[in-house]
Amino acid sequence: PKLHDTFQENYQSLEKDLMALDGEIKAIVSNNPTLPLLASHPVYDYLSRRYGLNIKSLHWEPDEIPNAEQWIELQSILKHHPARWIIWEAVPFQESVKRLESIGINSLVFDPCGNVPEKGDFVAIMRQNVENIRMIFH
């Protein structure tokens, strides 16, 4: 109870930040929401639903090199979903990035920030995500 006013002020500030981020993402993706995209993980289903994005999810980890079966699955998806971007939850191994680039797919990070970040805070990570996703829809 003693901190009620502080909690209210902090909540209002956070709500303002989150609504601004939401508005920015809406504006960015409104340029082409049906653009085919890939996601390294199903964690991006929430992003897809919220913004009406055309995302097909894989189950690739950024700190693992995809195996032959995963590359075959990707080729199968690309036959009907000609994506040119894949969204990762963290910076992927360079070997994965280069192989994807060789077939015309660019990589970017949209960190879902499921843990306390090493630097900054949740809002700072989301601001960086907005800038990263802007590359796809510019």
XYZ file of N, CA, C and O in Angstrom:
552
model
N 0.800 -1.215 0.000
C 0.000 0.000 0.000
C 0.844 1.281 0.000
O 0.460 2.249 -0.630
N 1.972 1.243 0.686
C 2.800 2.443 0.747
C 3.343 2.824 -0.630
O 3.614 3.987 -0.887
N 3.515 1.837 -1.501
C 4.099 2.081 -2.821
C 3.049 2.153 -3.937
O 3.389 2.087 -5.113
N 1.793 2.279 -3.556
C 0.713 2.304 -4.541
C 0.974 3.339 -5.639
O 0.858 3.040 -6.832
N 1.301 4.556 -5.259
C 1.515 5.622 -6.245
C 2.691 5.299 -7.162
O 2.627 5.522 -8.376
N 3.744 4.756 -6.587
C 4.916 4.376 -7.386
C 4.556 3.286 -8.383
O 4.938 3.360 -9.559
N 3.815 2.285 -7.923
C 3.390 1.212 -8.832
C 2.518 1.768 -9.948
O 2.672 1.395 -11.112
N 1.606 2.651 -9.629
C 0.721 3.240 -10.639
C 1.518 4.026 -11.671
O 1.285 3.901 -12.869
N 2.455 4.845 -11.208
C 3.281 5.622 -12.129
C 4.103 4.719 -13.034
O 4.185 4.948 -14.244
N 4.718 3.710 -12.443
C 5.534 2.782 -13.236
C 4.676 1.991 -14.214
O 5.084 1.765 -15.357
N 3.486 1.590 -13.786
C 2.581 0.869 -14.681
C 2.181 1.756 -15.856
O 2.200 1.322 -17.011
N 1.843 2.991 -15.575
C 1.433 3.896 -16.645
C 2.563 4.135 -17.633
O 2.350 4.180 -18.843
N 3.771 4.235 -17.122
C 4.932 4.413 -17.994
C 5.157 3.181 -18.862
O 5.393 3.278 -20.070
N 5.063 2.007 -18.246
C 5.236 0.756 -18.993
C 4.138 0.595 -20.036
O 4.413 0.241 -21.185
N 2.906 0.865 -19.653
C 1.798 0.748 -20.607
C 2.014 1.679 -21.802
O 1.796 1.283 -22.944
N 2.452 2.886 -21.542
C 2.724 3.842 -22.613
C 3.804 3.301 -23.556
O 3.656 3.349 -24.783
N 4.886 2.754 -22.991
C 5.963 2.176 -23.805
C 5.458 1.005 -24.639
O 5.767 0.901 -25.833
N 4.693 0.114 -24.022
C 4.206 -1.066 -24.740
C 3.226 -0.692 -25.847
O 3.272 -1.266 -26.942
N 2.363 0.266 -25.581
C 1.414 0.701 -26.608
C 2.150 1.375 -27.768
O 1.772 1.191 -28.929
N 3.196 2.108 -27.477
C 3.980 2.745 -28.541
C 4.672 1.685 -29.400
O 4.672 1.777 -30.632
N 5.233 0.670 -28.753
C 5.878 -0.414 -29.500
C 4.867 -1.136 -30.382
O 5.135 -1.430 -31.544
N 3.706 -1.413 -29.822
C 2.646 -2.080 -30.577
C 2.257 -1.250 -31.795
O 2.134 -1.774 -32.909
N 2.094 0.031 -31.598
C 1.736 0.912 -32.713
C 2.803 0.948 -33.793
O 2.485 0.958 -34.983
N 4.069 0.969 -33.372
C 5.157 0.963 -34.348
C 5.159 -0.316 -35.174
O 5.306 -0.272 -36.397
N 4.998 -1.444 -34.501
C 4.996 -2.720 -35.238
C 3.810 -2.763 -36.195
O 3.955 -3.162 -37.348
N 2.637 -2.346 -35.747
C 1.467 -2.312 -36.633
C 1.751 -1.483 -37.876
O 1.426 -1.882 -38.993
N 2.336 -0.310 -37.678
C 2.632 0.576 -38.813
C 3.658 -0.051 -39.750
O 3.510 0.006 -40.968
N 4.677 -0.674 -39.185
C 5.739 -1.280 -39.997
C 5.192 -2.409 -40.861
O 5.427 -2.463 -42.056
N 4.454 -3.334 -40.251
C 3.998 -4.507 -40.999
C 2.818 -4.201 -41.900
O 2.526 -4.979 -42.812
N 2.163 -3.064 -41.685
C 1.006 -2.734 -42.526
C 1.409 -2.541 -43.988
O 0.562 -2.619 -44.873
N 2.687 -2.311 -44.250
C 3.159 -2.165 -45.627
C 2.981 -3.442 -46.434
O 2.806 -3.385 -47.644
N 3.061 -4.602 -45.776
C 2.960 -5.863 -46.499
C 2.763 -7.022 -45.522
O 3.636 -7.881 -45.379
N 1.627 -7.106 -44.842
C 1.437 -8.137 -43.820
C 1.388 -9.569 -44.359
O 1.582 -10.512 -43.606
N 1.149 -9.735 -45.646
C 1.075 -11.091 -46.205
C 2.428 -11.594 -46.698
O 2.520 -12.705 -47.221
N 3.469 -10.789 -46.536
C 4.808 -11.186 -46.950
C 5.184 -12.519 -46.299
O 5.096 -12.659 -45.082
N 5.586 -13.514 -47.086
C 5.952 -14.800 -46.486
C 7.224 -14.671 -45.647
O 8.239 -14.157 -46.116
N 7.147 -15.148 -44.413
C 8.275 -15.129 -43.497
C 8.470 -16.504 -42.886
O 7.539 -17.301 -42.822
N 9.685 -16.751 -42.416
C 9.980 -17.943 -41.645
C 10.324 -17.527 -40.225
O 10.822 -16.422 -40.004
N 10.072 -18.392 -39.286
C 10.490 -18.175 -37.906
C 11.254 -19.413 -37.469
O 10.880 -20.537 -37.803
N 12.320 -19.191 -36.748
C 13.156 -20.301 -36.317
C 12.459 -21.169 -35.284
O 12.894 -22.285 -35.013
N 11.373 -20.650 -34.726
C 10.746 -21.343 -33.605
C 9.275 -20.957 -33.521
O 8.918 -19.823 -33.862
N 8.414 -21.845 -33.037
C 6.987 -21.502 -32.901
C 6.695 -20.392 -31.894
O 5.569 -19.929 -31.802
N 7.700 -19.921 -31.177
C 7.490 -18.835 -30.216
C 6.930 -17.588 -30.899
O 6.317 -16.748 -30.253
N 7.076 -17.493 -32.209
C 6.597 -16.313 -32.934
C 5.143 -16.413 -33.357
O 4.633 -15.519 -34.030
N 4.448 -17.462 -32.943
C 3.025 -17.569 -33.256
C 2.254 -16.382 -32.694
O 1.315 -15.888 -33.300
N 2.666 -15.901 -31.508
C 1.985 -14.743 -30.915
C 2.155 -13.503 -31.794
O 1.224 -12.722 -31.972
N 3.335 -13.321 -32.342
C 3.608 -12.185 -33.214
C 2.772 -12.295 -34.491
O 2.183 -11.319 -34.948
N 2.710 -13.489 -35.021
C 1.934 -13.747 -36.222
C 0.455 -13.433 -36.004
O -0.180 -12.760 -36.812
N -0.090 -13.926 -34.898
C -1.510 -13.682 -34.604
C -1.795 -12.203 -34.372
O -2.769 -11.659 -34.884
N -0.966 -11.558 -33.602
C -1.205 -10.155 -33.235
C -1.199 -9.234 -34.452
O -2.005 -8.328 -34.566
N -0.262 -9.484 -35.369
C -0.075 -8.562 -36.487
C -0.498 -9.151 -37.833
O -0.270 -8.535 -38.865
N -1.115 -10.321 -37.818
C -1.598 -10.925 -39.048
C -0.488 -11.303 -40.013
O -0.681 -11.247 -41.229
N 0.664 -11.682 -39.480
C 1.808 -12.004 -40.331
C 1.694 -13.398 -40.919
O 1.074 -14.292 -40.344
N 2.317 -13.569 -42.053
C 2.310 -14.826 -42.798
C 3.605 -15.593 -42.476
O 4.545 -15.602 -43.260
N 3.638 -16.209 -41.290
C 4.848 -16.877 -40.795
C 4.658 -18.390 -40.787
O 3.638 -18.890 -40.326
N 5.659 -19.081 -41.278
C 5.752 -20.541 -41.139
C 6.895 -20.806 -40.163
O 8.003 -20.303 -40.333
N 6.608 -21.609 -39.158
C 7.602 -21.869 -38.121
C 8.386 -23.143 -38.357
O 7.834 -24.165 -38.777
N 9.658 -23.033 -38.075
C 10.553 -24.182 -38.050
C 10.812 -24.486 -36.579
O 10.186 -23.889 -35.696
N 11.723 -25.386 -36.325
C 12.174 -25.605 -34.945
C 13.687 -25.682 -34.971
O 14.274 -26.742 -34.795
N 14.291 -24.539 -35.249
C 15.744 -24.422 -35.335
C 16.232 -23.615 -34.145
O 15.614 -22.623 -33.764
N 17.344 -24.033 -33.592
C 17.950 -23.311 -32.488
C 19.120 -22.491 -33.017
O 19.904 -22.986 -33.833
N 19.267 -21.253 -32.577
C 20.343 -20.413 -33.095
C 21.742 -20.925 -32.751
O 22.695 -20.651 -33.473
N 21.839 -21.692 -31.673
C 23.145 -22.195 -31.250
C 23.396 -23.632 -31.694
O 24.221 -24.338 -31.125
N 22.678 -24.049 -32.729
C 22.868 -25.373 -33.327
C 22.853 -25.219 -34.851
O 22.081 -24.429 -35.387
N 23.664 -26.019 -35.521
C 23.646 -26.047 -36.982
C 22.502 -26.973 -37.408
O 22.434 -28.118 -36.950
N 21.590 -26.490 -38.257
C 20.492 -27.365 -38.703
C 21.037 -28.615 -39.395
O 22.007 -28.557 -40.156
N 20.386 -29.737 -39.120
C 20.821 -30.992 -39.733
C 20.184 -31.162 -41.114
O 19.363 -30.351 -41.541
N 20.557 -32.211 -41.803
C 20.076 -32.454 -43.172
C 18.551 -32.528 -43.229
O 17.934 -31.978 -44.150
N 17.952 -33.170 -42.259
C 16.487 -33.295 -42.237
C 15.824 -31.916 -42.118
O 14.805 -31.655 -42.765
N 16.407 -31.033 -41.327
C 15.850 -29.699 -41.170
C 15.965 -28.890 -42.468
O 15.052 -28.145 -42.820
N 17.069 -29.056 -43.183
C 17.226 -28.365 -44.467
C 16.226 -28.890 -45.492
O 15.672 -28.123 -46.275
N 15.971 -30.173 -45.459
C 14.979 -30.761 -46.372
C 13.591 -30.213 -46.048
O 12.821 -29.854 -46.949
N 13.264 -30.133 -44.758
C 11.979 -29.567 -44.342
C 11.854 -28.120 -44.824
O 10.803 -27.712 -45.329
N 12.924 -27.353 -44.699
C 12.911 -25.963 -45.169
C 12.636 -25.906 -46.665
O 11.801 -25.120 -47.120
N 13.321 -26.718 -47.448
C 13.107 -26.724 -48.898
C 11.656 -27.053 -49.234
O 11.073 -26.457 -50.146
N 11.068 -27.960 -48.494
C 9.668 -28.326 -48.707
C 8.748 -27.138 -48.411
O 7.802 -26.859 -49.171
N 9.008 -26.431 -47.340
C 8.204 -25.260 -46.990
C 8.329 -24.178 -48.056
O 7.347 -23.553 -48.451
N 9.552 -23.961 -48.535
C 9.794 -22.893 -49.500
C 9.083 -23.117 -50.832
O 8.822 -22.149 -51.554
N 8.740 -24.362 -51.155
C 8.015 -24.636 -52.397
C 6.665 -23.914 -52.428
O 6.190 -23.521 -53.494
N 6.033 -23.770 -51.264
C 4.700 -23.160 -51.197
C 4.688 -21.864 -50.392
O 3.647 -21.211 -50.291
N 5.834 -21.529 -49.824
C 5.928 -20.349 -48.951
C 7.272 -19.677 -49.237
O 8.249 -19.899 -48.528
N 7.341 -18.859 -50.294
C 8.626 -18.329 -50.775
C 9.202 -17.202 -49.905
O 9.381 -16.064 -50.343
N 9.503 -17.529 -48.675
C 10.038 -16.544 -47.724
C 11.460 -16.145 -48.082
O 12.239 -16.952 -48.597
N 11.791 -14.907 -47.794
C 13.146 -14.379 -48.004
C 13.769 -13.896 -46.711
O 14.854 -13.357 -46.703
N 13.044 -14.091 -45.586
C 13.539 -13.705 -44.269
C 13.207 -14.790 -43.253
O 12.120 -15.366 -43.313
N 14.124 -15.012 -42.332
C 13.872 -15.885 -41.185
C 14.144 -15.079 -39.921
O 15.121 -14.329 -39.838
N 13.246 -15.211 -38.969
C 13.352 -14.518 -37.691
C 13.883 -15.504 -36.654
O 13.331 -16.589 -36.478
N 14.954 -15.115 -35.985
C 15.599 -15.937 -34.947
C 15.379 -15.304 -33.583
O 15.296 -14.085 -33.462
N 15.400 -16.128 -32.534
C 15.260 -15.575 -31.179
C 16.588 -15.080 -30.604
O 16.607 -14.381 -29.595
N 17.679 -15.442 -31.228
C 19.016 -14.976 -30.830
C 19.905 -15.036 -32.071
O 19.520 -15.614 -33.094
N 21.066 -14.456 -31.978
C 21.986 -14.457 -33.112
C 22.368 -15.901 -33.439
O 22.876 -16.622 -32.578
N 22.096 -16.343 -34.662
C 22.409 -17.726 -35.048
C 23.881 -17.876 -35.433
O 24.573 -16.893 -35.699
N 24.305 -19.131 -35.461
C 25.658 -19.420 -35.934
C 25.826 -18.865 -37.342
O 24.921 -18.951 -38.179
N 26.985 -18.335 -37.614
C 27.291 -17.744 -38.914
C 27.166 -18.773 -40.037
O 26.754 -18.437 -41.146
N 27.491 -20.013 -39.750
C 27.364 -21.069 -40.765
C 25.917 -21.200 -41.243
O 25.649 -21.360 -42.439
N 24.983 -21.122 -40.315
C 23.558 -21.191 -40.674
C 23.158 -19.982 -41.509
O 22.454 -20.114 -42.516
N 23.603 -18.798 -41.085
C 23.283 -17.565 -41.804
C 23.792 -17.635 -43.238
O 23.071 -17.315 -44.187
N 25.032 -18.052 -43.401
C 25.628 -18.105 -44.743
C 24.905 -19.108 -45.641
O 24.667 -18.840 -46.813
N 24.553 -20.251 -45.080
C 23.850 -21.245 -45.902
C 22.472 -20.725 -46.299
O 22.029 -20.927 -47.433
N 21.788 -20.071 -45.375
C 20.495 -19.476 -45.709
C 20.647 -18.400 -46.776
O 19.857 -18.341 -47.722
N 21.663 -17.568 -46.643
C 21.901 -16.523 -47.640
C 22.159 -17.123 -49.017
O 21.755 -16.551 -50.033
N 22.789 -18.287 -49.048
C 23.092 -18.921 -50.332
C 21.831 -19.340 -51.083
O 21.869 -19.543 -52.290
N 20.708 -19.455 -50.361
C 19.438 -19.779 -51.023
C 18.482 -18.585 -50.985
O 17.269 -18.729 -51.169
N 19.030 -17.395 -50.706
C 18.246 -16.169 -50.783
C 17.445 -15.807 -49.555
O 16.494 -15.027 -49.646
N 17.815 -16.339 -48.401
C 17.080 -16.050 -47.173
C 17.968 -15.250 -46.224
O 19.069 -15.692 -45.873
N 17.464 -14.097 -45.813
C 18.158 -13.240 -44.859
C 17.720 -13.575 -43.436
O 16.605 -14.048 -43.221
N 18.573 -13.278 -42.480
C 18.290 -13.551 -41.071
C 18.194 -12.261 -40.280
O 18.903 -11.295 -40.564
N 17.302 -12.255 -39.286
C 17.264 -11.174 -38.319
C 16.841 -11.729 -36.973
O 16.250 -12.800 -36.897
N 17.163 -10.984 -35.935
C 16.825 -11.404 -34.576
C 15.651 -10.582 -34.065
O 15.631 -9.356 -34.187
N 14.663 -11.282 -33.515
C 13.572 -10.673 -32.763
C 13.555 -11.431 -31.442
O 13.000 -12.517 -31.339
N 14.233 -10.875 -30.471
C 14.436 -11.521 -29.175
C 13.149 -11.478 -28.357
O 12.701 -10.393 -27.976
N 12.536 -12.630 -28.053
C 11.302 -12.609 -27.271
C 11.529 -12.208 -25.811
O 10.575 -11.974 -25.076
N 12.786 -12.126 -25.401
C 13.159 -11.648 -24.073
C 12.464 -12.457 -22.984
O 11.845 -11.912 -22.077
N 12.597 -13.752 -23.069
C 11.997 -14.650 -22.083
C 12.725 -14.663 -20.757
O 12.193 -15.159 -19.766
N 13.924 -14.132 -20.725
C 14.704 -14.055 -19.494
C 15.166 -12.617 -19.285
O 15.096 -11.795 -20.189
N 15.666 -12.339 -18.110
C 16.208 -11.008 -17.832
C 17.404 -10.794 -18.748
O 18.325 -11.615 -18.779
N 17.402 -9.711 -19.536
C 18.504 -9.492 -20.471
C 19.804 -9.131 -19.744
O 19.778 -8.562 -18.652
N 20.917 -9.485 -20.398
C 22.221 -9.142 -19.828
C 22.415 -7.636 -19.792
O 23.040 -7.103 -18.881
N 21.908 -6.944 -20.815
C 22.008 -5.493 -20.891
C 20.621 -4.922 -21.143
O 19.830 -5.500 -21.875
N 20.345 -3.770 -20.560
C 19.070 -3.117 -20.795
C 17.931 -3.780 -20.052
O 18.125 -4.469 -19.056
N 16.731 -3.564 -20.580
C 15.539 -4.146 -19.979
C 14.605 -4.616 -21.092
O 14.935 -4.527 -22.273
N 13.454 -5.120 -20.715
C 12.503 -5.664 -21.680
C 12.144 -4.641 -22.755
O 12.145 -4.951 -23.939
N 11.856 -3.424 -22.350
C 11.443 -2.408 -23.318
C 12.590 -2.089 -24.282
O 12.367 -1.945 -25.490
N 13.809 -2.018 -23.787
C 14.959 -1.754 -24.663
C 15.129 -2.870 -25.683
O 15.400 -2.612 -26.863
N 14.948 -4.110 -25.251
C 15.057 -5.256 -26.170
C 13.953 -5.170 -27.220
O 14.183 -5.380 -28.411
N 12.738 -4.828 -26.803
C 11.636 -4.724 -27.754
C 11.856 -3.573 -28.735
O 11.518 -3.686 -29.913
N 12.433 -2.486 -28.277
C 12.744 -1.383 -29.201
C 13.727 -1.842 -30.275
O 13.596 -1.488 -31.448
N 14.727 -2.628 -29.859
C 15.680 -3.154 -30.839
C 14.983 -4.106 -31.800
O 15.253 -4.112 -32.998
N 14.055 -4.909 -31.287
C 13.291 -5.814 -32.142
C 12.514 -5.050 -33.206
O 12.441 -5.471 -34.361
N 11.918 -3.933 -32.811
C 11.174 -3.113 -33.763
C 12.101 -2.637 -34.879
O 11.758 -2.710 -36.057
N 13.279 -2.185 -34.498
C 14.237 -1.728 -35.517
C 14.662 -2.886 -36.411
O 14.813 -2.718 -37.620
N 14.850 -4.054 -35.825
C 15.252 -5.216 -36.616
C 14.169 -5.612 -37.612
O 14.469 -5.880 -38.778
N 12.933 -5.647 -37.177
C 11.854 -6.082 -38.063
C 11.567 -5.043 -39.152
O 11.071 -5.370 -40.231
N 11.926 -3.816 -38.886
C 11.759 -2.752 -39.874
C 12.512 -3.095 -41.162
O 12.092 -2.719 -42.256
N 13.639 -3.826 -41.048
C 14.440 -4.204 -42.220
C 13.627 -5.015 -43.220
O 13.827 -4.908 -44.423
N 12.727 -5.825 -42.728
C 11.920 -6.693 -43.607
C 10.916 -5.879 -44.409
O 10.718 -6.116 -45.598
N 10.297 -4.936 -43.775
C 9.132 -4.251 -44.351
C 9.425 -2.852 -44.883
O 8.497 -2.148 -45.258
N 10.666 -2.430 -44.946
C 10.977 -1.061 -45.383
C 10.613 -0.807 -46.823
O 10.404 -1.603 -47.636
